[in-house]
Amino acid sequence: MKPTLLHGDCLKVLPSLEAESQDLVVTSPPYNLGIAYRSFDDTAKREDFLDWCRQWAAELKRVLHPQGSFFLNVGAAPSNPLFPHQVLLALTEELFVLQNTFHWIKSITVQTRSGESISAGHFKPINSKRYVNDCHEYVFHLTKNGNVPLDRRGAGVPYQDKSNISRWGHTGGQDLRCRGNAWFIPYETIQSRDKERPHPATFPVALVEQCIRIHGQGEDTRLLDPFLGIGTSAVAAHRMNLNAFTGIELDEHYLAVARERLETLI
């Protein structure tokens, strides 16, 4: 795969892409929560920000194949919990249909059958008397018609109770079931954020890979990320051996980091 990495404002670059030329969009736009990006003001008035979201979403709808999927990762600040839902409402008023809602779990504690508590993952601790630590973000699965087939087992997990394999006819004898809409995908442990993750808001490569798997087109997938950042989705496309990838990034420094990350893989 030879990725296409484009520098510029996605509102100006997206119109240059051919209509219905992309099978899959996986992206995470700025959250308008005051995050310190290098080349983007993340402090717009809420309605101005939502209007901006409608503009780039309209272009994504134009370039997306009729049976394509748009996975939108959106998080929130504890003091602004309605933000992801406001973005979702703006994009589903006239543009897209919400087909699935996934919960990206960054950190979790579970109790085993033996009563042992196990904690896994990473989260940013919050020092507050009002709010608890925020350990998840949303991944909204948007489509043009709400009727796009998915490869549910493509991102599946083995049955814990193996007797279910033969008990339920829909298994087809396979030890693999739908994972559901809760995705535990922790960040990889790093030694230096400045060197290994020099961007204030990234998602793990594995999150993009999960979206590619469940969309179900394999290597034939044409993947687009209009907010490329440091190239996480491009790395996922390379790992999954996709035939085509297009990324758009406003900031020259982030784009340079993305190119460097890919060069180390090729």
XYZ file of N, CA and C in Angstrom:
798
model
N 0.828 -1.189 0.000
C 0.000 0.000 0.000
C 0.867 1.246 0.000
N 0.579 2.163 -0.913
C 1.233 3.457 -0.916
C 0.200 4.484 -0.460
N 0.301 4.946 0.789
C -0.723 5.857 1.303
C -0.660 7.226 0.654
N -1.792 7.879 0.590
C -1.881 9.253 0.112
C -2.095 10.152 1.312
N -1.068 10.927 1.658
C -1.138 11.837 2.792
C -1.160 13.260 2.257
N -2.232 13.979 2.553
C -2.465 15.297 1.980
C -2.415 16.368 3.054
N -1.727 17.454 2.750
C -1.624 18.571 3.700
C -2.669 19.628 3.357
N -3.427 20.058 4.370
C -4.377 21.134 4.145
C -5.619 21.005 4.995
N -6.491 21.970 4.847
C -7.778 22.008 5.527
C -8.694 20.985 4.865
N -9.276 20.087 5.654
C -10.099 19.032 5.054
C -11.280 19.604 4.278
N -11.777 20.776 4.665
C -12.889 21.390 3.932
C -12.470 21.807 2.528
N -11.177 22.042 2.342
C -10.671 22.404 1.021
C -10.166 21.191 0.247
N -9.698 20.178 0.973
C -9.123 18.999 0.309
C -10.189 17.978 -0.060
N -11.168 17.764 0.800
C -12.192 16.747 0.541
C -12.921 16.944 -0.784
N -13.234 18.190 -1.206
C -13.918 18.357 -2.484
C -13.121 17.855 -3.690
N -11.807 17.657 -3.506
C -10.983 17.159 -4.616
C -11.067 15.643 -4.764
N -11.658 14.966 -3.787
C -11.786 13.515 -3.857
C -13.034 13.131 -4.642
N -12.936 12.022 -5.322
C -14.040 11.556 -6.167
C -15.228 11.110 -5.316
N -16.424 11.366 -5.802
C -17.639 10.963 -5.107
C -17.698 9.444 -4.979
N -18.141 8.964 -3.816
C -18.319 7.543 -3.523
C -17.034 6.740 -3.721
N -15.888 7.376 -3.468
C -14.596 6.727 -3.693
C -14.001 6.080 -2.449
N -14.670 6.223 -1.291
C -14.129 5.699 -0.041
C -15.093 4.692 0.580
N -14.549 3.582 1.042
C -15.371 2.542 1.665
C -15.548 2.757 3.162
N -14.559 3.362 3.780
C -14.534 3.436 5.233
C -13.877 4.742 5.670
N -14.507 5.403 6.625
C -13.924 6.589 7.264
C -13.797 6.287 8.745
N -12.597 6.451 9.277
C -12.364 6.341 10.715
C -11.610 7.589 11.122
N -12.181 8.353 12.028
C -11.527 9.609 12.387
C -11.985 10.093 13.747
N -11.233 11.058 14.270
C -11.576 11.731 15.514
C -11.269 13.209 15.321
N -12.297 14.039 15.170
C -12.070 15.474 14.950
C -11.704 16.170 16.240
N -11.260 17.421 16.154
C -11.073 18.205 17.384
C -12.372 18.248 18.184
N -12.246 18.243 19.495
C -13.419 18.137 20.372
C -13.981 19.480 20.825
N -13.298 20.580 20.461
C -13.755 21.909 20.886
C -13.799 22.018 22.413
N -12.810 21.412 23.047
C -12.732 21.421 24.508
C -11.495 22.167 25.010
N -10.912 22.986 24.110
C -9.750 23.768 24.502
C -8.446 23.010 24.472
N -8.386 21.927 23.700
C -7.152 21.149 23.588
C -6.108 21.954 22.811
N -4.867 21.867 23.223
C -3.799 22.691 22.653
C -3.221 22.056 21.387
N -3.971 22.135 20.276
C -3.428 21.713 18.994
C -2.466 22.780 18.490
N -1.590 22.389 17.585
C -0.604 23.327 17.064
C -1.219 24.332 16.085
N -2.150 23.876 15.216
C -2.630 24.720 14.118
C -4.146 24.863 14.080
N -4.814 24.586 15.187
C -6.276 24.636 15.205
C -6.754 25.243 16.507
N -7.680 26.210 16.392
C -8.267 26.839 17.569
C -9.420 25.978 18.059
N -9.228 25.358 19.206
C -10.203 24.397 19.736
C -11.154 25.053 20.736
N -11.442 26.347 20.503
C -12.276 27.078 21.466
C -13.395 27.853 20.774
N -13.948 27.326 19.717
C -15.014 28.023 19.000
C -16.315 28.004 19.798
N -17.232 28.913 19.457
C -18.553 28.862 20.050
C -19.216 27.559 19.632
N -20.027 26.999 20.514
C -20.568 25.659 20.270
C -21.318 25.553 18.936
N -22.202 26.470 18.625
C -22.967 26.372 17.391
C -22.084 26.547 16.166
N -21.058 27.416 16.278
C -20.102 27.570 15.172
C -19.358 26.266 14.935
N -18.976 25.622 16.028
C -18.270 24.348 15.904
C -19.166 23.287 15.264
N -20.413 23.213 15.675
C -21.330 22.221 15.115
C -21.601 22.496 13.634
N -21.679 23.766 13.249
C -21.839 24.103 11.830
C -20.638 23.619 11.026
N -19.451 23.795 11.609
C -18.226 23.316 10.956
C -18.273 21.803 10.791
N -18.746 21.102 11.829
C -18.863 19.648 11.754
C -19.820 19.229 10.637
N -20.917 19.946 10.492
C -21.874 19.630 9.431
C -21.238 19.797 8.056
N -20.353 20.772 7.918
C -19.718 21.029 6.622
C -18.810 19.875 6.208
N -17.902 19.458 7.117
C -17.005 18.370 6.710
C -17.744 17.033 6.642
N -18.790 16.865 7.458
C -19.571 15.630 7.400
C -20.316 15.519 6.076
N -20.784 16.648 5.538
C -21.457 16.632 4.236
C -20.497 16.168 3.146
N -19.237 16.587 3.243
C -18.246 16.138 2.263
C -17.931 14.659 2.436
N -17.896 14.198 3.687
C -17.656 12.776 3.925
C -18.785 11.936 3.341
N -20.004 12.404 3.473
C -21.129 11.679 2.895
C -21.002 11.597 1.382
N -20.525 12.669 0.765
C -20.368 12.678 -0.695
C -19.328 11.667 -1.157
N -18.210 11.560 -0.433
C -17.130 10.689 -0.902
C -17.308 9.246 -0.436
N -18.251 8.997 0.465
C -18.437 7.653 1.010
C -19.301 6.810 0.088
N -18.882 5.566 -0.115
C -19.653 4.607 -0.920
C -21.014 4.369 -0.259
N -22.054 4.078 -1.044
C -23.382 3.837 -0.453
C -23.393 2.766 0.634
N -22.510 1.769 0.518
C -22.416 0.735 1.542
C -21.209 0.952 2.456
N -20.770 2.194 2.543
C -19.627 2.526 3.370
C -20.004 2.766 4.820
N -18.987 2.794 5.673
C -19.161 3.040 7.103
C -18.296 4.211 7.537
N -18.838 5.017 8.434
C -18.137 6.158 9.004
C -18.104 5.959 10.514
N -16.906 5.669 11.046
C -16.731 5.493 12.479
C -16.164 6.786 13.063
N -16.952 7.445 13.896
C -16.599 8.739 14.459
C -16.287 8.585 15.944
N -15.030 8.807 16.313
C -14.617 8.758 17.718
C -14.758 10.145 18.332
N -15.551 10.236 19.399
C -15.756 11.509 20.076
C -15.730 11.284 21.582
N -14.968 12.100 22.271
C -14.926 12.045 23.716
C -15.517 13.308 24.317
N -15.472 13.405 25.625
C -16.046 14.564 26.307
C -15.245 14.879 27.550
N -15.428 16.088 28.048
C -14.905 16.447 29.362
C -15.990 16.156 30.390
N -15.625 15.745 31.592
C -16.650 15.464 32.608
C -17.600 16.628 32.840
N -17.096 17.844 32.683
C -17.935 19.020 32.882
C -18.788 19.346 31.657
N -18.599 18.606 30.573
C -19.337 18.862 29.336
C -19.791 17.539 28.730
N -20.594 16.754 29.447
C -20.923 15.396 29.018
C -21.835 15.305 27.817
N -22.529 16.387 27.473
C -23.460 16.338 26.348
C -22.775 16.516 24.991
N -21.507 16.921 25.014
C -20.824 17.257 23.762
C -20.896 16.156 22.698
N -20.530 14.896 23.003
C -20.586 13.871 21.951
C -21.979 13.721 21.343
N -23.004 13.864 22.169
C -24.371 13.698 21.693
C -24.809 14.891 20.843
N -24.297 16.074 21.169
C -24.598 17.245 20.348
C -23.983 17.108 18.956
N -22.753 16.591 18.901
C -22.116 16.345 17.602
C -22.905 15.295 16.824
N -23.283 14.238 17.505
C -24.049 13.173 16.859
C -25.368 13.701 16.299
N -26.081 14.496 17.079
C -27.351 15.049 16.606
C -27.147 15.944 15.391
N -26.072 16.724 15.392
C -25.790 17.609 14.261
C -25.544 16.813 12.978
N -24.880 15.655 13.108
C -24.526 14.861 11.929
C -25.647 13.943 11.470
N -26.658 13.738 12.323
C -27.751 12.836 11.950
C -29.055 13.577 11.669
N -29.022 14.900 11.702
C -30.221 15.662 11.376
C -30.636 15.437 9.923
N -29.651 15.524 9.010
C -29.944 15.381 7.583
C -28.909 14.552 6.834
N -27.772 14.253 7.465
C -26.658 13.666 6.725
C -26.555 12.151 6.873
N -26.378 11.671 8.092
C -26.115 10.253 8.319
C -27.170 9.619 9.213
N -27.151 8.279 9.219
C -27.982 7.484 10.112
C -27.068 6.817 11.131
N -27.432 6.874 12.396
C -26.668 6.173 13.426
C -27.052 4.700 13.392
N -26.098 3.852 12.988
C -26.374 2.420 12.872
C -25.959 1.651 14.125
N -24.837 2.042 14.740
C -24.372 1.402 15.975
C -23.659 2.430 16.841
N -23.693 2.212 18.132
C -22.901 3.005 19.073
C -21.963 2.063 19.812
N -20.661 2.318 19.685
C -19.654 1.527 20.383
C -19.058 2.363 21.510
N -18.663 1.674 22.568
C -18.029 2.329 23.703
C -16.577 1.873 23.756
N -15.670 2.807 23.489
C -14.243 2.512 23.566
C -13.828 2.624 25.030
N -13.580 1.465 25.649
C -13.192 1.405 27.054
C -11.668 1.477 27.140
N -11.159 2.515 27.789
C -9.717 2.705 27.918
C -9.157 1.991 29.146
N -9.967 1.932 30.191
C -9.532 1.321 31.444
C -10.742 0.691 32.119
N -10.520 -0.465 32.748
C -11.639 -1.168 33.371
C -11.137 -2.054 34.508
N -11.983 -2.273 35.499
C -11.723 -3.229 36.564
C -12.836 -4.265 36.549
N -12.474 -5.539 36.465
C -13.459 -6.614 36.438
C -13.155 -7.596 37.557
N -14.195 -8.261 37.994
C -14.044 -9.274 39.031
C -14.200 -10.648 38.404
N -13.210 -11.515 38.597
C -13.248 -12.855 38.025
C -14.226 -13.737 38.792
N -14.474 -14.932 38.259
C -15.371 -15.876 38.918
C -14.845 -16.314 40.283
N -13.533 -16.209 40.438
C -12.935 -16.586 41.725
C -12.943 -15.437 42.732
N -13.450 -14.261 42.278
C -13.540 -13.122 43.176
C -12.360 -12.175 43.127
N -11.407 -12.449 42.247
C -10.242 -11.576 42.126
C -10.588 -10.349 41.287
N -10.167 -9.172 41.727
C -10.363 -7.932 40.966
C -9.127 -7.653 40.128
N -9.341 -7.426 38.844
C -8.242 -7.162 37.916
C -8.492 -5.828 37.235
N -7.515 -4.934 37.316
C -7.593 -3.643 36.635
C -6.649 -3.640 35.444
N -7.121 -3.095 34.322
C -6.304 -3.047 33.113
C -6.600 -1.766 32.358
N -5.588 -1.290 31.637
C -5.758 -0.095 30.824
C -5.187 1.149 31.465
N -5.401 2.277 30.785
C -4.838 3.551 31.221
C -5.927 4.625 31.193
N -5.909 5.506 32.170
C -6.835 6.629 32.180
C -6.149 7.837 32.805
N -6.708 9.006 32.508
C -6.191 10.242 33.086
C -6.963 10.521 34.362
N -6.324 10.449 35.532
C -7.045 10.649 36.793
C -7.565 12.072 36.928
N -8.750 12.191 37.519
C -9.380 13.489 37.723
C -9.428 13.783 39.224
N -8.935 14.927 39.593
C -8.970 15.356 40.992
C -10.199 16.245 41.176
N -11.310 15.653 41.598
C -12.560 16.389 41.664
C -13.467 15.810 42.740
N -14.270 16.667 43.342
C -15.284 16.217 44.282
C -16.614 15.951 43.583
N -16.686 16.320 42.295
C -17.951 16.189 41.566
C -17.932 15.069 40.528
N -16.761 14.810 39.940
C -16.705 13.909 38.791
C -15.842 12.691 39.073
N -16.186 11.592 38.434
C -15.370 10.385 38.521
C -14.409 10.351 37.342
N -13.413 9.478 37.397
C -12.470 9.341 36.298
C -13.204 8.894 35.032
N -12.853 9.523 33.929
C -13.504 9.246 32.651
C -12.690 8.178 31.912
N -13.222 6.973 31.805
C -12.456 5.835 31.275
C -12.973 5.334 29.942
N -13.809 6.121 29.249
C -14.305 5.645 27.967
C -14.605 6.817 27.039
N -14.689 6.514 25.744
C -15.146 7.465 24.737
C -16.127 6.747 23.818
N -16.844 7.525 23.017
C -17.796 6.955 22.073
C -17.156 6.738 20.707
N -17.625 5.701 20.014
C -17.343 5.513 18.596
C -18.702 5.306 17.924
N -19.169 6.347 17.236
C -20.463 6.278 16.570
C -20.279 5.708 15.161
N -21.048 4.676 14.845
C -21.005 4.063 13.525
C -22.128 4.668 12.690
N -21.748 5.504 11.738
C -22.696 6.232 10.905
C -22.671 5.688 9.478
N -23.836 5.572 8.869
C -23.940 5.121 7.484
C -24.960 5.990 6.758
N -25.043 5.809 5.444
C -25.970 6.621 4.659
C -27.419 6.185 4.826
N -27.611 4.880 5.069
C -28.987 4.377 5.086
C -29.329 3.539 6.313
N -28.350 3.297 7.186
C -28.598 2.498 8.378
C -28.716 1.012 8.116
N -28.336 0.576 6.909
C -28.532 -0.828 6.521
C -27.286 -1.430 5.895
N -26.114 -1.080 6.442
C -24.849 -1.576 5.904
C -24.464 -2.869 6.615
N -24.280 -3.973 5.873
C -23.886 -5.239 6.513
C -22.498 -5.128 7.149
N -22.325 -5.776 8.292
C -21.052 -5.798 8.989
C -20.581 -7.235 9.164
N -19.280 -7.403 9.311
C -18.705 -8.709 9.622
C -18.572 -8.792 11.142
N -19.667 -9.174 11.800
C -19.687 -9.169 13.264
C -18.615 -10.064 13.861
N -18.341 -11.193 13.216
C -17.311 -12.090 13.737
C -15.901 -11.634 13.364
N -15.810 -10.731 12.406
C -14.494 -10.230 12.023
C -13.779 -9.559 13.177
N -14.574 -8.988 14.074
C -14.015 -8.381 15.277
C -14.492 -9.136 16.506
N -14.730 -10.444 16.329
C -15.337 -11.253 17.381
C -14.357 -11.798 18.401
N -14.923 -12.533 19.367
C -14.129 -13.147 20.434
C -14.590 -14.590 20.616
N -13.736 -15.478 21.133
C -14.129 -16.871 21.374
C -15.191 -16.961 22.469
N -15.988 -18.012 22.429
C -16.967 -18.265 23.481
C -16.248 -18.685 24.761
N -16.692 -18.144 25.875
C -16.135 -18.584 27.158
C -16.720 -19.944 27.531
N -17.999 -20.111 27.276
C -18.661 -21.390 27.500
C -18.729 -22.124 26.167
N -17.843 -23.084 25.954
C -17.713 -23.744 24.657
C -18.948 -24.561 24.278
N -19.785 -24.915 25.254
C -20.985 -25.677 24.930
C -21.949 -24.865 24.069
N -21.791 -23.528 24.097
C -22.666 -22.679 23.298
C -22.417 -22.852 21.805
N -21.235 -23.332 21.437
C -20.893 -23.483 20.023
C -21.850 -24.451 19.337
N -22.143 -25.550 19.994
C -23.052 -26.540 19.426
C -24.510 -26.287 19.818
N -24.720 -25.595 20.929
C -26.085 -25.365 21.414
C -26.845 -24.391 20.524
N -26.142 -23.389 19.991
C -26.800 -22.359 19.199
C -26.490 -22.553 17.720
N -27.533 -22.642 16.932
C -27.363 -22.920 15.511
C -26.659 -21.816 14.737
N -26.799 -20.571 15.211
C -26.229 -19.470 14.434
C -24.698 -19.451 14.480
N -24.080 -20.258 15.351
C -22.615 -20.255 15.438
C -21.965 -20.913 14.237
N -22.700 -21.826 13.570
C -22.117 -22.546 12.444
C -20.926 -23.393 12.846
N -20.856 -23.727 14.118
C -19.747 -24.547 14.596
C -18.466 -23.779 14.849
N -18.503 -22.468 14.714
C -17.308 -21.648 14.911
C -17.224 -21.134 16.349
N -16.028 -21.187 16.899
C -15.800 -20.683 18.248
C -15.490 -19.194 18.184
N -16.479 -18.440 17.739
C -16.300 -17.003 17.589
C -17.668 -16.340 17.634
N -17.803 -15.359 18.499
C -19.076 -14.656 18.625
C -18.869 -13.160 18.452
N -19.961 -12.473 18.203
C -19.931 -11.011 18.110
C -19.413 -10.427 19.419
N -18.487 -9.517 19.319
C -17.876 -8.893 20.504
C -18.859 -7.962 21.216
N -19.824 -7.441 20.500
C -20.741 -6.475 21.083
C -20.242 -5.054 20.918
N -20.851 -4.144 21.655
C -20.536 -2.730 21.443
C -19.635 -2.130 22.522
N -19.058 -2.951 23.383
C -18.090 -2.474 24.373
C -16.708 -2.983 23.967
N -15.847 -2.069 23.549
C -14.520 -2.437 23.056
C -13.462 -1.981 24.066
N -12.849 -2.929 24.749
C -11.743 -2.595 25.640
C -10.468 -2.559 24.819
N -9.978 -1.347 24.577
C -8.762 -1.158 23.780
C -7.883 -0.156 24.505
N -6.932 -0.617 25.304
C -6.066 0.307 26.049
C -4.992 0.911 25.157
N -4.490 2.037 25.573
C -3.324 2.614 24.906
C -2.110 1.724 25.141
N -1.226 1.671 24.159
C 0.033 0.972 24.354
C 0.909 1.778 25.315
N 1.640 1.077 26.171
C 2.545 1.747 27.103
C 3.707 2.368 26.334
N 4.005 3.613 26.658
C 5.103 4.306 25.982
C 6.081 4.838 27.017
N 7.290 5.149 26.559
C 8.323 5.678 27.447
C 8.335 7.207 27.465
N 8.030 7.832 26.314
C 8.064 9.283 26.205
C 6.915 9.750 25.332
N 5.997 10.536 25.902
C 4.878 11.042 25.115
C 5.361 11.993 24.024
N 6.343 12.843 24.338
C 6.829 13.805 23.356
C 7.410 13.112 22.131
N 8.073 11.978 22.349
C 8.717 11.285 21.236
C 7.784 10.287 20.552
N 6.978 9.578 21.323
C 6.188 8.480 20.766
C 4.734 8.847 20.467
N 4.236 9.893 21.124
C 2.844 10.287 20.890
C 2.746 11.809 20.975
N 3.422 12.530 20.062
C 3.493 13.996 20.140
C 2.241 14.686 19.611
N 1.112 14.320 20.142
C -0.179 14.882 19.722
C -1.087 14.840 20.953
N -1.858 15.899 21.206
C -2.637 15.951 22.443
C -3.871 15.056 22.472
N -4.254 14.489 21.317
C -5.476 13.670 21.284
C -5.345 12.594 20.213
N -4.983 11.395 20.616
C -4.832 10.296 19.670
C -5.665 9.103 20.122
N -5.941 8.201 19.183
C -6.548 6.923 19.555
C -5.569 5.804 19.201
N -5.729 4.630 19.788
C -4.800 3.525 19.514
C -4.965 2.981 18.097
N -3.901 2.440 17.557
C -3.951 1.790 16.241
C -4.992 0.675 16.250
N -5.068 -0.050 17.370
C -5.989 -1.182 17.465
C -7.447 -0.761 17.326
N -7.776 0.474 17.673
C -9.152 0.944 17.527
C -9.529 1.026 16.052
N -8.623 1.542 15.235
C -8.871 1.624 13.797
C -8.930 0.223 13.187
N -8.028 -0.645 13.623
C -8.037 -2.020 13.127
C -9.363 -2.707 13.422
N -9.931 -2.441 14.577
C -11.221 -3.026 14.940
C -12.318 -2.554 13.982
N -12.285 -1.281 13.628
C -13.269 -0.740 12.688
C -13.102 -1.369 11.312
N -11.865 -1.570 10.890
C -11.605 -2.205 9.591
C -12.143 -3.628 9.582
N -11.902 -4.357 10.652
C -12.356 -5.749 10.725
C -13.873 -5.847 10.671
N -14.540 -5.028 11.456
C -15.991 -5.171 11.546
C -16.681 -4.664 10.286
N -16.059 -3.735 9.581
C -16.641 -3.292 8.303
C -16.614 -4.416 7.285
N -15.582 -5.257 7.327
C -15.630 -6.535 6.639
C -15.210 -6.595 5.191
N -14.488 -5.604 4.681
C -14.040 -5.665 3.284
C -12.587 -6.072 3.137
N -11.917 -6.285 4.240
C -10.544 -6.771 4.184
C -9.601 -5.845 3.444
N -8.693 -6.436 2.686
C -7.649 -5.669 2.012
C -8.195 -4.738 0.943
N -9.403 -4.985 0.469
C -9.990 -4.140 -0.573
C -10.494 -2.803 -0.040
N -10.463 -2.622 1.270
C -10.989 -1.415 1.887
C -10.213 -0.168 1.466
N -10.949 0.853 1.081
C -10.369 2.167 0.815
C -10.699 3.046 2.033
N -9.679 3.330 2.836
C -9.863 4.006 4.129
C -9.470 5.471 4.035
N -10.298 6.315 4.669
C -10.046 7.759 4.698
C -10.063 8.251 6.131
N -9.111 9.128 6.464
C -9.106 9.833 7.745
C -8.880 11.313 7.452
N -9.920 12.156 7.565
C -9.774 13.586 7.250
C -9.098 14.398 8.344
N -8.860 13.787 9.516
C -8.138 14.438 10.610
C -7.013 13.493 11.028
N -5.998 13.412 10.204
C -4.985 12.365 10.307
C -4.144 12.452 11.564
N -3.868 13.663 12.049
C -2.987 13.793 13.209
C -1.612 13.230 12.910
N -1.102 12.376 13.790
C 0.234 11.800 13.602
C 0.178 10.444 12.897
N -0.929 10.159 12.237
C -0.959 9.024 11.321
C -1.370 7.686 11.890
N -2.088 7.665 13.000
C -2.478 6.392 13.608
C -3.299 5.537 12.656
N -4.265 6.136 11.972
C -5.095 5.361 11.042
C -4.289 4.865 9.842
N -3.280 5.631 9.441
C -2.421 5.195 8.338
C -1.597 3.977 8.743
N -1.131 3.971 9.989
C -0.394 2.811 10.506
C -1.300 1.589 10.528
N -2.547 1.770 10.952
C -3.502 0.659 10.965
C -3.746 0.129 9.561
N -3.881 1.024 8.593
C -4.093 0.607 7.206
C -2.917 -0.212 6.698
N -1.709 0.195 7.090
C -0.517 -0.554 6.689
C -0.494 -1.930 7.340
N -0.778 -1.996 8.625
C -0.774 -3.283 9.326
C -1.817 -4.240 8.754
N -2.958 -3.689 8.332
C -4.041 -4.518 7.804
C -3.905 -4.752 6.305
N -2.822 -4.214 5.721
C -2.496 -4.436 4.314
C -3.612 -3.956 3.382
N -4.181 -2.799 3.679
C -5.236 -2.258 2.838
C -4.673 -1.782 1.494
N -5.518 -1.832 0.486
C -5.092 -1.422 -0.848
C -4.967 0.086 -0.988
N -5.753 0.834 -0.220
C -5.754 2.288 -0.389
C -6.022 2.990 0.932
N -5.271 4.059 1.172
C -5.477 4.901 2.338
C -5.259 6.356 1.959
N -6.152 7.221 2.432
C -6.021 8.659 2.233
C -6.155 9.357 3.571
N -5.191 10.197 3.895
C -5.229 10.961 5.128
C -5.050 12.437 4.843
N -5.764 13.271 5.586
C -5.682 14.732 5.432
C -5.314 15.335 6.781
N -4.329 16.229 6.785
C -3.899 16.847 8.045
C -3.552 18.315 7.829
N -4.071 19.163 8.701
C -3.865 20.608 8.609
C -2.475 21.028 9.044
N -1.932 20.365 10.067
C -0.671 20.789 10.663
C 0.518 20.086 10.003
N 1.472 20.872 9.540
C 2.623 20.315 8.830
C 3.472 19.429 9.738
N 3.603 19.819 10.997
C 4.433 19.035 11.910
C 3.814 17.666 12.162
N 2.526 17.622 12.457
C 1.858 16.342 12.675
C 1.956 15.468 11.428
N 1.797 16.085 10.253
C 1.882 15.328 9.002
C 3.284 14.751 8.816
N 4.298 15.518 9.174
C 5.677 15.029 9.063
C 5.893 13.837 9.988
N 5.322 13.904 11.202
C 5.424 12.774 12.131
C 4.733 11.549 11.550
N 3.579 11.751 10.924
C 2.863 10.646 10.307
C 3.699 9.979 9.222
N 4.323 10.786 8.412
C 5.186 10.229 7.341
C 6.348 9.456 7.936
N 6.935 9.964 8.990
C 8.052 9.277 9.638
C 7.606 7.932 10.220
N 6.422 7.914 10.832
C 5.912 6.655 11.395
C 5.745 5.611 10.312
N 5.223 6.024 9.173
C 5.018 5.072 8.082
C 6.341 4.595 7.498
N 7.303 5.499 7.398
C 8.605 5.135 6.840
C 9.290 4.053 7.664
N 9.061 4.069 8.968
C 9.683 3.051 9.813
C 9.048 1.676 9.616
N 7.839 1.642 9.017
C 7.127 0.376 8.806
C 7.392 -0.211 7.426
N 7.769 0.639 6.495
C 7.948 0.190 5.101
C 9.358 -0.342 4.871
